[in-house]
mmCIF file of C-alpha atoms in Angstrom:
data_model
loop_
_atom_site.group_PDB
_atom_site.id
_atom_site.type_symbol
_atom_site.label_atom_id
_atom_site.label_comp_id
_atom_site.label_asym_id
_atom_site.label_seq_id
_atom_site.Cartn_x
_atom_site.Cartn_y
_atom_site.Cartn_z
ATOM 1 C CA UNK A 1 25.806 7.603 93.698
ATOM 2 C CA UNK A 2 29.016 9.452 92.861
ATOM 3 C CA UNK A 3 32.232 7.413 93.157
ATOM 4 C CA UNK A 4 34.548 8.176 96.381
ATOM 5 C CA UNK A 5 37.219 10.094 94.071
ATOM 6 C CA UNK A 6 34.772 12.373 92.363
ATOM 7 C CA UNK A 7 33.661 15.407 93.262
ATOM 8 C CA UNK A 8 30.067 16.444 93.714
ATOM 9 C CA UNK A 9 29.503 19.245 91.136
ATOM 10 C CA UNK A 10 29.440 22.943 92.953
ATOM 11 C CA UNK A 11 26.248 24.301 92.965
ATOM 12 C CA UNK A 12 26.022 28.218 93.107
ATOM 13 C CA UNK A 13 22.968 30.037 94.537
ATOM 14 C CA UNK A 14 21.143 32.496 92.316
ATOM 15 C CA UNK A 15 22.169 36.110 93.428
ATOM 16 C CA UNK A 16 26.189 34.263 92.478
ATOM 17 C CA UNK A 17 25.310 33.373 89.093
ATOM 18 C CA UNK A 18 23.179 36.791 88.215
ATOM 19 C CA UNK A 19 26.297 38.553 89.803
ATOM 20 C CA UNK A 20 28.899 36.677 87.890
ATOM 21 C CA UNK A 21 26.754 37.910 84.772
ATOM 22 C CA UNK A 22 27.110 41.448 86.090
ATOM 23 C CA UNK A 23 30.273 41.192 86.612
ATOM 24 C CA UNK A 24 30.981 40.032 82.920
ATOM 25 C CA UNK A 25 28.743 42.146 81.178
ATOM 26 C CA UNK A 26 30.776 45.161 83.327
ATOM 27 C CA UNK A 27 34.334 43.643 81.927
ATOM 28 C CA UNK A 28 32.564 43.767 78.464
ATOM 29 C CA UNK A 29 31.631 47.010 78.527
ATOM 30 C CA UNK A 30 34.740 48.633 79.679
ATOM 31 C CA UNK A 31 36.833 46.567 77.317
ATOM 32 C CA UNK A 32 34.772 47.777 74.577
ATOM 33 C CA UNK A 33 34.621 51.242 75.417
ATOM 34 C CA UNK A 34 37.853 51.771 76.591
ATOM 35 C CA UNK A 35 39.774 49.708 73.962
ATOM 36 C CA UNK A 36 40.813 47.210 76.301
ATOM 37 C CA UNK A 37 43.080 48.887 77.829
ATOM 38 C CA UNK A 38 44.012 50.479 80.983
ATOM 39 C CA UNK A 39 45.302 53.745 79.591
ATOM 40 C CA UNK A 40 42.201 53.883 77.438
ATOM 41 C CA UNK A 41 40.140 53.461 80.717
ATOM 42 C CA UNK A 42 42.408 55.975 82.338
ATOM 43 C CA UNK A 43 41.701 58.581 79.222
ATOM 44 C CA UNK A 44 37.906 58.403 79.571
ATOM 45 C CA UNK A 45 37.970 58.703 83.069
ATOM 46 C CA UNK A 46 40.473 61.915 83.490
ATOM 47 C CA UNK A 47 38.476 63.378 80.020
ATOM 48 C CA UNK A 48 36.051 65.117 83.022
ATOM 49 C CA UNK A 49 38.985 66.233 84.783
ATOM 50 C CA UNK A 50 40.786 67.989 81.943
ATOM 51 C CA UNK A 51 37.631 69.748 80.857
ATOM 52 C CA UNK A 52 36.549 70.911 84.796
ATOM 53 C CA UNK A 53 40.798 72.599 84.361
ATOM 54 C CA UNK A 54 40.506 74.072 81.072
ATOM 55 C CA UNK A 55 37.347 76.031 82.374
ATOM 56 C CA UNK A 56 39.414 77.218 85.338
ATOM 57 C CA UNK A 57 42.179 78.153 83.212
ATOM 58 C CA UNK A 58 39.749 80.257 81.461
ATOM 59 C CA UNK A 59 38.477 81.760 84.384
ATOM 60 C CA UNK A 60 42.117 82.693 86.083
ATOM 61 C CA UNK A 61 43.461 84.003 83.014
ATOM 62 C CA UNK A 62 40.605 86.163 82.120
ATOM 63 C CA UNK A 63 40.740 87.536 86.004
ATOM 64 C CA UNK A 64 37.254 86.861 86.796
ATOM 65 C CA UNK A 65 37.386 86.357 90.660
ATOM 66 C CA UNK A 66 35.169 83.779 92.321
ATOM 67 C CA UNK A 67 31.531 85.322 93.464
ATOM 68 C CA UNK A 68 31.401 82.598 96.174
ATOM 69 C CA UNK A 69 34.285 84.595 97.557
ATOM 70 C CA UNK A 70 36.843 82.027 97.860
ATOM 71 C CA UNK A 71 39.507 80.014 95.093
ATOM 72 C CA UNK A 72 38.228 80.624 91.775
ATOM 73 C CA UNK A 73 38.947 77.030 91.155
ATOM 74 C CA UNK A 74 36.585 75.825 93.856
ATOM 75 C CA UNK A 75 33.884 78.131 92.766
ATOM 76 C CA UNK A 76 34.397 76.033 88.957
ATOM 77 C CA UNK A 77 34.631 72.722 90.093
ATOM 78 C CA UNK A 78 31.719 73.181 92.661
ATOM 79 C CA UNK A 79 29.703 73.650 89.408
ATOM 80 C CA UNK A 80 31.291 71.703 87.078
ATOM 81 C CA UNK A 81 31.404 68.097 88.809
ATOM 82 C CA UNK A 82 27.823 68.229 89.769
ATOM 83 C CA UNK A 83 26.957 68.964 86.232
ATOM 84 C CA UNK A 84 29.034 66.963 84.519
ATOM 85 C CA UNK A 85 28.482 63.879 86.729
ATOM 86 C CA UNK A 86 24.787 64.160 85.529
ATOM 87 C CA UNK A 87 25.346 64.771 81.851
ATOM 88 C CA UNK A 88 28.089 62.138 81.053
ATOM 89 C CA UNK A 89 26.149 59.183 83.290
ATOM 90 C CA UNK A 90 22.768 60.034 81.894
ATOM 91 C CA UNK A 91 24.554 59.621 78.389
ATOM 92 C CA UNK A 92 26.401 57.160 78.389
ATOM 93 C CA UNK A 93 23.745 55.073 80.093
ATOM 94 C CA UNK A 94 21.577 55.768 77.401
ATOM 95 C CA UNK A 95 23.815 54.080 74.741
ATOM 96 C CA UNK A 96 24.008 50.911 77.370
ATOM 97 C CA UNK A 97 21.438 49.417 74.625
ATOM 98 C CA UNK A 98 23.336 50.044 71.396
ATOM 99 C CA UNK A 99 26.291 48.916 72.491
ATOM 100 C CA UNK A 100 25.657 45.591 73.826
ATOM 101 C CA UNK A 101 22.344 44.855 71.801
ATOM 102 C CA UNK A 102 24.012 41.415 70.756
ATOM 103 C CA UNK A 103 24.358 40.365 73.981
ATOM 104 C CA UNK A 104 20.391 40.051 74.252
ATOM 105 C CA UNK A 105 20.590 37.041 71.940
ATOM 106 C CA UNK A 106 22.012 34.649 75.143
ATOM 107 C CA UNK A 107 18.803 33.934 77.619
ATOM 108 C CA UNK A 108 20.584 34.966 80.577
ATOM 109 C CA UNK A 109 20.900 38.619 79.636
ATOM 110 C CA UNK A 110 18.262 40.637 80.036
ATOM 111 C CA UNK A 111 17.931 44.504 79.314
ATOM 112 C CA UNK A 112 17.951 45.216 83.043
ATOM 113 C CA UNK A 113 21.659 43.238 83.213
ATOM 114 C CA UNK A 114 23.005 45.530 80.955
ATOM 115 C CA UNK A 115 21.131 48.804 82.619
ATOM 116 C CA UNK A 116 22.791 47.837 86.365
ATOM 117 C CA UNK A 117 26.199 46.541 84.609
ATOM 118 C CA UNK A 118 26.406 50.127 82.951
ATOM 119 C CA UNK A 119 25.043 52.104 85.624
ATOM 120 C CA UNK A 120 27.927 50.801 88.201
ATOM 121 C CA UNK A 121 30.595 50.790 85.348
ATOM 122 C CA UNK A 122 29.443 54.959 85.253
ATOM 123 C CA UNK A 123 29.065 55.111 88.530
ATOM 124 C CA UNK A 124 32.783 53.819 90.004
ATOM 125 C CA UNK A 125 34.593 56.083 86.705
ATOM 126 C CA UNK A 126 32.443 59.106 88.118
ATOM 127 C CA UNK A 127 34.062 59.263 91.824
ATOM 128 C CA UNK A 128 37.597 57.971 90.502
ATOM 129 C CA UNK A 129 37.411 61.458 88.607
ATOM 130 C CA UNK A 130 35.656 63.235 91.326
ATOM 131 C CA UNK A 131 38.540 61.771 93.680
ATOM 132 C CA UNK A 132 41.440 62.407 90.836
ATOM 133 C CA UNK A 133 40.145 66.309 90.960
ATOM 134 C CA UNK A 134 40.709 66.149 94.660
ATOM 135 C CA UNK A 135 44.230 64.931 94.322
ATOM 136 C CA UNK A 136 45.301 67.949 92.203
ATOM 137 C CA UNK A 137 43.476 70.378 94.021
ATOM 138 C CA UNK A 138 45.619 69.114 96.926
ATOM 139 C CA UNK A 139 48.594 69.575 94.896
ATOM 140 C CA UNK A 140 48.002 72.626 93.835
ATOM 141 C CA UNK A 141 47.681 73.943 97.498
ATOM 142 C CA UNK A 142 44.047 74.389 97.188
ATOM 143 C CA UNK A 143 41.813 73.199 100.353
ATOM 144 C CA UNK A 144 39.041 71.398 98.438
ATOM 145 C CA UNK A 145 37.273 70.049 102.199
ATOM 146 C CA UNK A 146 33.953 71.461 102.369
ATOM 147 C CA UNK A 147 32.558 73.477 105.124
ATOM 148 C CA UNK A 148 29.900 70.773 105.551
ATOM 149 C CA UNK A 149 31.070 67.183 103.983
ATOM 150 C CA UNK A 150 28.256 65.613 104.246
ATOM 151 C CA UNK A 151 25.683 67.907 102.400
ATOM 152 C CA UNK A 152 28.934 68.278 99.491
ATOM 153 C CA UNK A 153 28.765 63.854 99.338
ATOM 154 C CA UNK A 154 24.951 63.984 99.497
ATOM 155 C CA UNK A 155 24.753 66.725 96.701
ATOM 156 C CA UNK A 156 26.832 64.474 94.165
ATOM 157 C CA UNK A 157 25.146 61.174 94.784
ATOM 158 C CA UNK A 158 21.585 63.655 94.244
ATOM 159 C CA UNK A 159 23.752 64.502 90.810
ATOM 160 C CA UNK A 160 24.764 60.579 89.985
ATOM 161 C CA UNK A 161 21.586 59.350 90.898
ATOM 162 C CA UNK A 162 19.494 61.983 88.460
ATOM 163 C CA UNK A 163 21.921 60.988 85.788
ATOM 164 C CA UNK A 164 20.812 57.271 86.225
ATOM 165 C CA UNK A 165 17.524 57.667 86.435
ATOM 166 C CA UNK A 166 17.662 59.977 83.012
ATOM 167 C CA UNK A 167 19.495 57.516 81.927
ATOM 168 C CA UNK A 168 17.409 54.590 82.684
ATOM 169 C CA UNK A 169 14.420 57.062 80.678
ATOM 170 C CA UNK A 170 16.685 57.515 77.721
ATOM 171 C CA UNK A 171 17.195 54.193 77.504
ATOM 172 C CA UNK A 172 13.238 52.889 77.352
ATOM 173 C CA UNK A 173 12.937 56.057 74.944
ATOM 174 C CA UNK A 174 15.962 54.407 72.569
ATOM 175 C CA UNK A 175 14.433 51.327 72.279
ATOM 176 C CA UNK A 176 11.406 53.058 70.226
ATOM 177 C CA UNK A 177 12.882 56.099 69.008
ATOM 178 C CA UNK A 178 16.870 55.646 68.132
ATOM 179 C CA UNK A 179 17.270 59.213 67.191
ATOM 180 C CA UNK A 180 16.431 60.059 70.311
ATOM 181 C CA UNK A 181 20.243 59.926 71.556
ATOM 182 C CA UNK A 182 21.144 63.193 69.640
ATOM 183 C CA UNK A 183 18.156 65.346 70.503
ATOM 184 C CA UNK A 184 19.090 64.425 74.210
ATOM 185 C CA UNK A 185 23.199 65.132 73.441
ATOM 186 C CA UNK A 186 21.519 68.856 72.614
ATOM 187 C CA UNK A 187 19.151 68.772 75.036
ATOM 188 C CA UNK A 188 22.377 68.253 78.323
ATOM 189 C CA UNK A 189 24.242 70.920 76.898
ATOM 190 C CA UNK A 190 21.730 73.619 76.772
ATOM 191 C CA UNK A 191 21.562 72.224 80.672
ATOM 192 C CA UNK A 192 24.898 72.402 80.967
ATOM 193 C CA UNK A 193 25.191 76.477 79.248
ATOM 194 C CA UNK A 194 22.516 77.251 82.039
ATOM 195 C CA UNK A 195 22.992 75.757 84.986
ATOM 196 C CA UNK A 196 24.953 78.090 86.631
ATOM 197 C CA UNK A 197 28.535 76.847 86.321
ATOM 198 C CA UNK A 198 30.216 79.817 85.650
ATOM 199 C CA UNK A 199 28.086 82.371 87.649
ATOM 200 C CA UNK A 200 25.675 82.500 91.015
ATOM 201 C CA UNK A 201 21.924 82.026 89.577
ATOM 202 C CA UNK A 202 20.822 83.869 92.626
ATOM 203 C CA UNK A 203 22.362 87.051 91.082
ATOM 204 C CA UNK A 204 19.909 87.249 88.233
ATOM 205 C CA UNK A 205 16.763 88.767 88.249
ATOM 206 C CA UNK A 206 14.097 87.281 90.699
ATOM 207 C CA UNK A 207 11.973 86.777 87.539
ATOM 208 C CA UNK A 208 15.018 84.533 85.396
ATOM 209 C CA UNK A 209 16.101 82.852 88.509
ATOM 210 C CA UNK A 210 12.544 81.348 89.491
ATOM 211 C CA UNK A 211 12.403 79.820 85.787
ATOM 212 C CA UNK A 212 16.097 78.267 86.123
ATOM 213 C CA UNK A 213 15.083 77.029 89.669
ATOM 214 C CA UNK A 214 12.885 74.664 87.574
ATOM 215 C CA UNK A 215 16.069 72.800 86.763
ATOM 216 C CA UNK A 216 17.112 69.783 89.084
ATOM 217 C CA UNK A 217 21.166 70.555 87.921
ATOM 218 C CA UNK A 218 21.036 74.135 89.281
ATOM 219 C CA UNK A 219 19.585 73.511 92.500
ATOM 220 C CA UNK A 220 21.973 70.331 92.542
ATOM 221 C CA UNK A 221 24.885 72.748 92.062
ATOM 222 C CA UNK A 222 23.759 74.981 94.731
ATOM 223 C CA UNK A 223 23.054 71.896 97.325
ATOM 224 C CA UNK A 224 27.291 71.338 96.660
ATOM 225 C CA UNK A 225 28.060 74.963 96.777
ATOM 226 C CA UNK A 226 25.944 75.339 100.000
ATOM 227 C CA UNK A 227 28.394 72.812 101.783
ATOM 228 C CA UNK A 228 31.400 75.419 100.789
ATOM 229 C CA UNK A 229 29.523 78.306 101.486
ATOM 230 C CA UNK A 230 26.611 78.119 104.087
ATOM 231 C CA UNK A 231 26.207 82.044 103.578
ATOM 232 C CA UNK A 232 25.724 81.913 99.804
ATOM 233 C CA UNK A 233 22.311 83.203 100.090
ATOM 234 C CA UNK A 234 20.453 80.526 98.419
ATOM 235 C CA UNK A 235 17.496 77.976 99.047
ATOM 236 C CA UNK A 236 17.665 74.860 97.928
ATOM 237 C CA UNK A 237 14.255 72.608 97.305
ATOM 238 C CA UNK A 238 15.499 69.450 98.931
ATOM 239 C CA UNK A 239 12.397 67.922 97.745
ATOM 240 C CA UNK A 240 12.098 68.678 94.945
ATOM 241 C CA UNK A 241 15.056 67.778 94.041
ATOM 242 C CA UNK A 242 14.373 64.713 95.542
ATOM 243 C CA UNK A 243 11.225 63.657 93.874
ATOM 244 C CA UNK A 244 13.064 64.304 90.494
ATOM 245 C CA UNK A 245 16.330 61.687 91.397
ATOM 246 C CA UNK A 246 14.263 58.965 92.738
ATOM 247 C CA UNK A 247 11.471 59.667 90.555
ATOM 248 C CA UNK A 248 13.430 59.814 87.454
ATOM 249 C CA UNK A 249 14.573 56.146 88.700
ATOM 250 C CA UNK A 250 11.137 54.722 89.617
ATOM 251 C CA UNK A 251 10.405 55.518 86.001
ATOM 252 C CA UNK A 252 13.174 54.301 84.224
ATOM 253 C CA UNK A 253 12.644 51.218 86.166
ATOM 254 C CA UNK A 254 9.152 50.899 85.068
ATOM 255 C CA UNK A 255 9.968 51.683 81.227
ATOM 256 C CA UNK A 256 12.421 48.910 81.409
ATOM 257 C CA UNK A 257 9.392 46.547 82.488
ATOM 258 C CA UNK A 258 6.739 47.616 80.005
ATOM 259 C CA UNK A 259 8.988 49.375 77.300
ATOM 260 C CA UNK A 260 12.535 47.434 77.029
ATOM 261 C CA UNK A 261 11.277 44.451 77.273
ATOM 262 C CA UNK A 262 8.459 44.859 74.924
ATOM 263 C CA UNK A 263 10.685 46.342 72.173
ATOM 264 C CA UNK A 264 14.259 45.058 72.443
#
Protein backbone atom coordinates (compact mmCIF):
# COMPACT_ATOMS: atom_id res chain seq x y z
CA UNK A 1 0.00 0.00 0.00
CA UNK A 2 1.18 3.43 -1.11
CA UNK A 3 2.00 5.90 1.69
CA UNK A 4 -0.71 8.83 2.35
CA UNK A 5 1.75 11.54 0.68
CA UNK A 6 2.41 9.64 -2.49
CA UNK A 7 0.74 9.65 -5.40
CA UNK A 8 -0.69 6.65 -7.18
CA UNK A 9 1.13 6.54 -10.57
CA UNK A 10 -1.30 7.88 -13.61
CA UNK A 11 -2.28 5.29 -15.70
CA UNK A 12 -3.19 6.27 -19.39
CA UNK A 13 -5.58 4.18 -21.53
CA UNK A 14 -4.32 2.84 -24.83
CA UNK A 15 -5.82 5.06 -27.68
CA UNK A 16 -3.67 8.14 -25.15
CA UNK A 17 -0.46 6.49 -25.36
CA UNK A 18 -0.73 5.37 -29.32
CA UNK A 19 -1.87 9.08 -29.79
CA UNK A 20 0.89 10.66 -27.83
CA UNK A 21 3.16 8.50 -30.28
CA UNK A 22 1.33 10.11 -33.18
CA UNK A 23 1.59 13.09 -32.01
CA UNK A 24 5.49 12.81 -31.63
CA UNK A 25 6.26 11.05 -34.60
CA UNK A 26 4.11 14.21 -36.39
CA UNK A 27 6.53 16.88 -34.39
CA UNK A 28 9.42 14.68 -35.79
CA UNK A 29 8.55 14.79 -39.05
CA UNK A 30 7.85 18.38 -39.50
CA UNK A 31 10.96 19.35 -37.60
CA UNK A 32 12.90 17.32 -39.92
CA UNK A 33 11.42 18.36 -43.00
CA UNK A 34 10.93 21.74 -42.38
CA UNK A 35 14.26 22.50 -40.59
CA UNK A 36 12.71 23.11 -37.43
CA UNK A 37 11.45 26.00 -38.05
CA UNK A 38 8.35 27.87 -38.54
CA UNK A 39 9.37 29.83 -41.60
CA UNK A 40 10.71 26.60 -43.04
CA UNK A 41 7.18 25.07 -42.39
CA UNK A 42 5.68 28.22 -43.77
CA UNK A 43 8.02 27.83 -47.14
CA UNK A 44 6.86 24.27 -47.86
CA UNK A 45 3.48 24.99 -47.28
CA UNK A 46 3.04 28.37 -49.55
CA UNK A 47 5.64 26.36 -52.26
CA UNK A 48 1.91 25.09 -53.79
CA UNK A 49 0.68 28.47 -53.66
CA UNK A 50 3.47 30.23 -55.53
CA UNK A 51 3.48 27.61 -58.24
CA UNK A 52 -0.75 27.58 -58.66
CA UNK A 53 0.31 32.01 -59.26
CA UNK A 54 3.12 31.64 -61.50
CA UNK A 55 0.80 29.47 -63.83
CA UNK A 56 -1.79 32.25 -63.70
CA UNK A 57 0.70 34.79 -64.38
CA UNK A 58 1.44 32.84 -67.39
CA UNK A 59 -1.92 32.58 -68.42
CA UNK A 60 -2.90 36.55 -67.96
CA UNK A 61 0.10 37.71 -69.58
CA UNK A 62 -0.09 35.52 -72.54
CA UNK A 63 -4.03 36.70 -72.86
CA UNK A 64 -5.45 33.35 -72.93
CA UNK A 65 -9.02 33.95 -71.50
CA UNK A 66 -10.63 31.37 -69.25
CA UNK A 67 -12.83 28.59 -71.35
CA UNK A 68 -14.95 28.10 -68.18
CA UNK A 69 -15.99 31.63 -68.98
CA UNK A 70 -15.23 33.32 -65.85
CA UNK A 71 -11.61 34.77 -63.95
CA UNK A 72 -8.84 33.21 -65.64
CA UNK A 73 -7.42 32.71 -62.24
CA UNK A 74 -10.31 30.57 -61.07
CA UNK A 75 -10.30 28.54 -64.18
CA UNK A 76 -6.16 27.77 -63.01
CA UNK A 77 -6.58 27.19 -59.57
CA UNK A 78 -9.78 25.01 -60.13
CA UNK A 79 -7.21 22.72 -61.87
CA UNK A 80 -4.26 23.25 -60.20
CA UNK A 81 -5.23 22.56 -56.38
CA UNK A 82 -6.97 19.39 -57.19
CA UNK A 83 -3.92 18.22 -58.95
CA UNK A 84 -1.45 19.29 -56.96
CA UNK A 85 -3.11 18.21 -53.68
CA UNK A 86 -2.85 14.63 -55.18
CA UNK A 87 0.68 14.73 -56.49
CA UNK A 88 2.55 16.40 -53.52
CA UNK A 89 0.52 14.05 -50.71
CA UNK A 90 0.93 10.90 -52.71
CA UNK A 91 4.77 11.88 -52.71
CA UNK A 92 5.64 12.88 -49.93
CA UNK A 93 3.79 10.04 -48.25
CA UNK A 94 5.75 7.77 -50.10
CA UNK A 95 9.11 8.94 -48.59
CA UNK A 96 7.23 8.60 -44.94
CA UNK A 97 9.55 5.29 -44.86
CA UNK A 98 12.95 6.73 -45.74
CA UNK A 99 12.78 9.35 -43.66
CA UNK A 100 11.97 7.98 -40.39
CA UNK A 101 13.30 4.31 -41.03
CA UNK A 102 15.31 4.68 -37.64
CA UNK A 103 12.49 5.22 -35.79
CA UNK A 104 11.40 1.44 -36.45
CA UNK A 105 14.21 0.35 -34.13
CA UNK A 106 11.91 1.49 -30.76
CA UNK A 107 8.95 -1.33 -30.32
CA UNK A 108 6.33 1.13 -30.11
CA UNK A 109 6.63 2.37 -33.68
CA UNK A 110 5.28 0.56 -36.15
CA UNK A 111 5.18 1.29 -40.03
CA UNK A 112 1.49 2.13 -39.79
CA UNK A 113 2.52 5.05 -36.95
CA UNK A 114 4.56 6.63 -39.29
CA UNK A 115 1.95 6.12 -42.44
CA UNK A 116 -1.09 8.00 -40.20
CA UNK A 117 1.60 10.53 -38.54
CA UNK A 118 2.57 11.53 -42.24
CA UNK A 119 -0.66 11.28 -43.80
CA UNK A 120 -2.23 14.02 -41.22
CA UNK A 121 1.10 16.06 -41.22
CA UNK A 122 0.16 16.21 -45.44
CA UNK A 123 -3.09 16.43 -44.89
CA UNK A 124 -3.42 19.78 -42.37
CA UNK A 125 -0.28 21.62 -44.82
CA UNK A 126 -2.67 20.74 -47.86
CA UNK A 127 -5.88 22.91 -46.70
CA UNK A 128 -3.58 25.63 -44.90
CA UNK A 129 -2.46 26.19 -48.67
CA UNK A 130 -5.78 25.52 -50.13
CA UNK A 131 -7.11 28.17 -47.46
CA UNK A 132 -3.86 30.63 -47.99
CA UNK A 133 -4.99 30.60 -51.95
CA UNK A 134 -8.37 31.68 -50.76
CA UNK A 135 -7.03 34.57 -48.80
CA UNK A 136 -5.32 36.14 -51.86
CA UNK A 137 -7.92 35.44 -54.17
CA UNK A 138 -9.98 37.56 -51.73
CA UNK A 139 -7.45 40.16 -51.89
CA UNK A 140 -7.14 40.34 -55.16
CA UNK A 141 -10.95 41.03 -55.59
CA UNK A 142 -11.56 37.70 -57.01
CA UNK A 143 -14.87 35.76 -55.71
CA UNK A 144 -13.33 32.30 -55.19
CA UNK A 145 -17.08 30.85 -53.48
CA UNK A 146 -18.25 28.18 -55.61
CA UNK A 147 -21.57 27.92 -57.19
CA UNK A 148 -22.08 24.68 -55.24
CA UNK A 149 -19.65 24.45 -51.95
CA UNK A 150 -20.24 21.38 -51.14
CA UNK A 151 -19.48 19.35 -54.39
CA UNK A 152 -16.03 22.04 -54.61
CA UNK A 153 -15.11 20.53 -50.55
CA UNK A 154 -16.14 17.01 -51.61
CA UNK A 155 -14.02 17.19 -54.90
CA UNK A 156 -10.71 18.05 -52.87
CA UNK A 157 -11.07 15.58 -50.06
CA UNK A 158 -11.81 12.89 -53.43
CA UNK A 159 -8.20 14.62 -54.49
CA UNK A 160 -6.46 14.26 -50.76
CA UNK A 161 -7.82 11.06 -50.20
CA UNK A 162 -6.44 9.48 -53.79
CA UNK A 163 -3.16 11.03 -52.88
CA UNK A 164 -3.14 8.94 -49.58
CA UNK A 165 -4.15 6.00 -50.74
CA UNK A 166 -1.27 6.27 -53.69
CA UNK A 167 0.63 7.08 -51.18
CA UNK A 168 -0.02 4.36 -48.79
CA UNK A 169 0.77 1.97 -52.35
CA UNK A 170 4.02 3.75 -52.91
CA UNK A 171 4.96 3.20 -49.72
CA UNK A 172 4.46 -0.94 -49.55
CA UNK A 173 6.11 -0.67 -53.17
CA UNK A 174 9.36 1.30 -51.43
CA UNK A 175 9.87 -1.11 -49.00
CA UNK A 176 10.83 -3.77 -51.89
CA UNK A 177 11.77 -1.68 -54.66
CA UNK A 178 13.58 1.80 -53.42
CA UNK A 179 13.92 3.08 -56.89
CA UNK A 180 10.59 3.06 -57.14
CA UNK A 181 10.28 6.81 -55.74
CA UNK A 182 11.71 8.32 -59.03
CA UNK A 183 9.82 6.29 -61.60
CA UNK A 184 6.65 7.50 -59.61
CA UNK A 185 8.18 11.45 -59.40
CA UNK A 186 7.91 10.85 -63.52
CA UNK A 187 5.07 8.99 -63.46
CA UNK A 188 2.75 12.41 -61.36
CA UNK A 189 4.04 14.73 -63.72
CA UNK A 190 3.10 13.15 -66.92
CA UNK A 191 -0.42 13.21 -64.72
CA UNK A 192 0.02 16.45 -63.96
CA UNK A 193 0.98 17.67 -68.12
CA UNK A 194 -2.44 15.84 -68.85
CA UNK A 195 -4.87 16.32 -66.62
CA UNK A 196 -6.44 19.13 -67.91
CA UNK A 197 -5.11 22.08 -65.90
CA UNK A 198 -4.63 24.44 -68.41
CA UNK A 199 -7.50 23.52 -70.87
CA UNK A 200 -11.28 21.85 -70.80
CA UNK A 201 -10.66 17.94 -71.66
CA UNK A 202 -14.17 17.96 -72.93
CA UNK A 203 -12.93 20.10 -75.89
CA UNK A 204 -10.79 17.39 -77.39
CA UNK A 205 -11.80 14.89 -79.61
CA UNK A 206 -14.47 12.34 -78.31
CA UNK A 207 -11.83 9.68 -79.15
CA UNK A 208 -8.68 11.52 -76.78
CA UNK A 209 -11.10 12.54 -74.18
CA UNK A 210 -12.57 8.91 -73.45
CA UNK A 211 -8.77 7.71 -72.95
CA UNK A 212 -7.98 10.78 -70.47
CA UNK A 213 -11.37 10.03 -68.71
CA UNK A 214 -9.42 6.91 -67.57
CA UNK A 215 -7.59 9.22 -65.20
CA UNK A 216 -9.02 9.67 -61.55
CA UNK A 217 -7.13 13.53 -61.51
CA UNK A 218 -9.12 14.70 -64.57
CA UNK A 219 -12.41 13.67 -63.58
CA UNK A 220 -11.33 14.97 -59.99
CA UNK A 221 -10.66 18.36 -61.62
CA UNK A 222 -13.88 18.40 -63.35
CA UNK A 223 -15.95 17.24 -60.02
CA UNK A 224 -14.26 20.95 -58.58
CA UNK A 225 -14.87 22.77 -61.74
CA UNK A 226 -18.50 21.42 -61.86
CA UNK A 227 -19.19 23.26 -58.44
CA UNK A 228 -18.04 26.71 -60.35
CA UNK A 229 -19.66 25.92 -63.36
CA UNK A 230 -22.77 23.55 -63.31
CA UNK A 231 -23.10 24.26 -67.21
CA UNK A 232 -19.57 23.15 -68.12
CA UNK A 233 -20.85 20.38 -70.13
CA UNK A 234 -19.18 17.56 -68.50
CA UNK A 235 -19.97 14.12 -66.72
CA UNK A 236 -18.29 13.16 -64.03
CA UNK A 237 -18.04 9.18 -62.95
CA UNK A 238 -18.74 9.67 -59.28
CA UNK A 239 -18.02 6.10 -58.93
CA UNK A 240 -15.55 5.59 -60.39
CA UNK A 241 -13.85 7.95 -59.01
CA UNK A 242 -14.87 6.64 -55.95
CA UNK A 243 -13.79 3.09 -56.17
CA UNK A 244 -10.26 4.46 -57.12
CA UNK A 245 -9.91 6.90 -53.61
CA UNK A 246 -11.16 4.36 -51.27
CA UNK A 247 -9.82 1.59 -53.17
CA UNK A 248 -6.44 2.96 -53.55
CA UNK A 249 -6.70 3.15 -49.53
CA UNK A 250 -8.09 -0.36 -48.85
CA UNK A 251 -4.94 -1.40 -50.66
CA UNK A 252 -2.39 0.55 -49.23
CA UNK A 253 -3.80 -0.56 -46.02
CA UNK A 254 -3.48 -4.11 -46.88
CA UNK A 255 0.23 -3.74 -48.33
CA UNK A 256 1.12 -2.23 -45.06
CA UNK A 257 -0.15 -5.61 -43.36
CA UNK A 258 1.43 -8.19 -45.64
CA UNK A 259 4.20 -5.99 -47.36
CA UNK A 260 5.61 -3.28 -44.70
CA UNK A 261 5.65 -5.32 -42.17
CA UNK A 262 7.18 -8.23 -43.84
CA UNK A 263 10.04 -6.14 -45.32
CA UNK A 264 10.83 -3.12 -43.14
Amino acid sequence: MLPPTAEAPVRRSEFEVYANVIRALMLRDMRTRFGGSYWGYLVVVLWPVVHIFVMVVIMVFRGVPSPMGNDPIIFVATGAVPALVFQYTSREAMKALLVNRPLMYYPQVKAFDIMVARFLVETIKGFQGLLIIIGILVAMGVDPMPVDPAMAVSGYLMALILGLGMGAINMGIMSVFPGWLWGYIVLTILVYMTSGIFFLPSMLPSELYDVMKWNPVVQIIEWVRLAYNPQLGVGVDYTYVLGWCFGSVSLGLIMERLVLRRFV
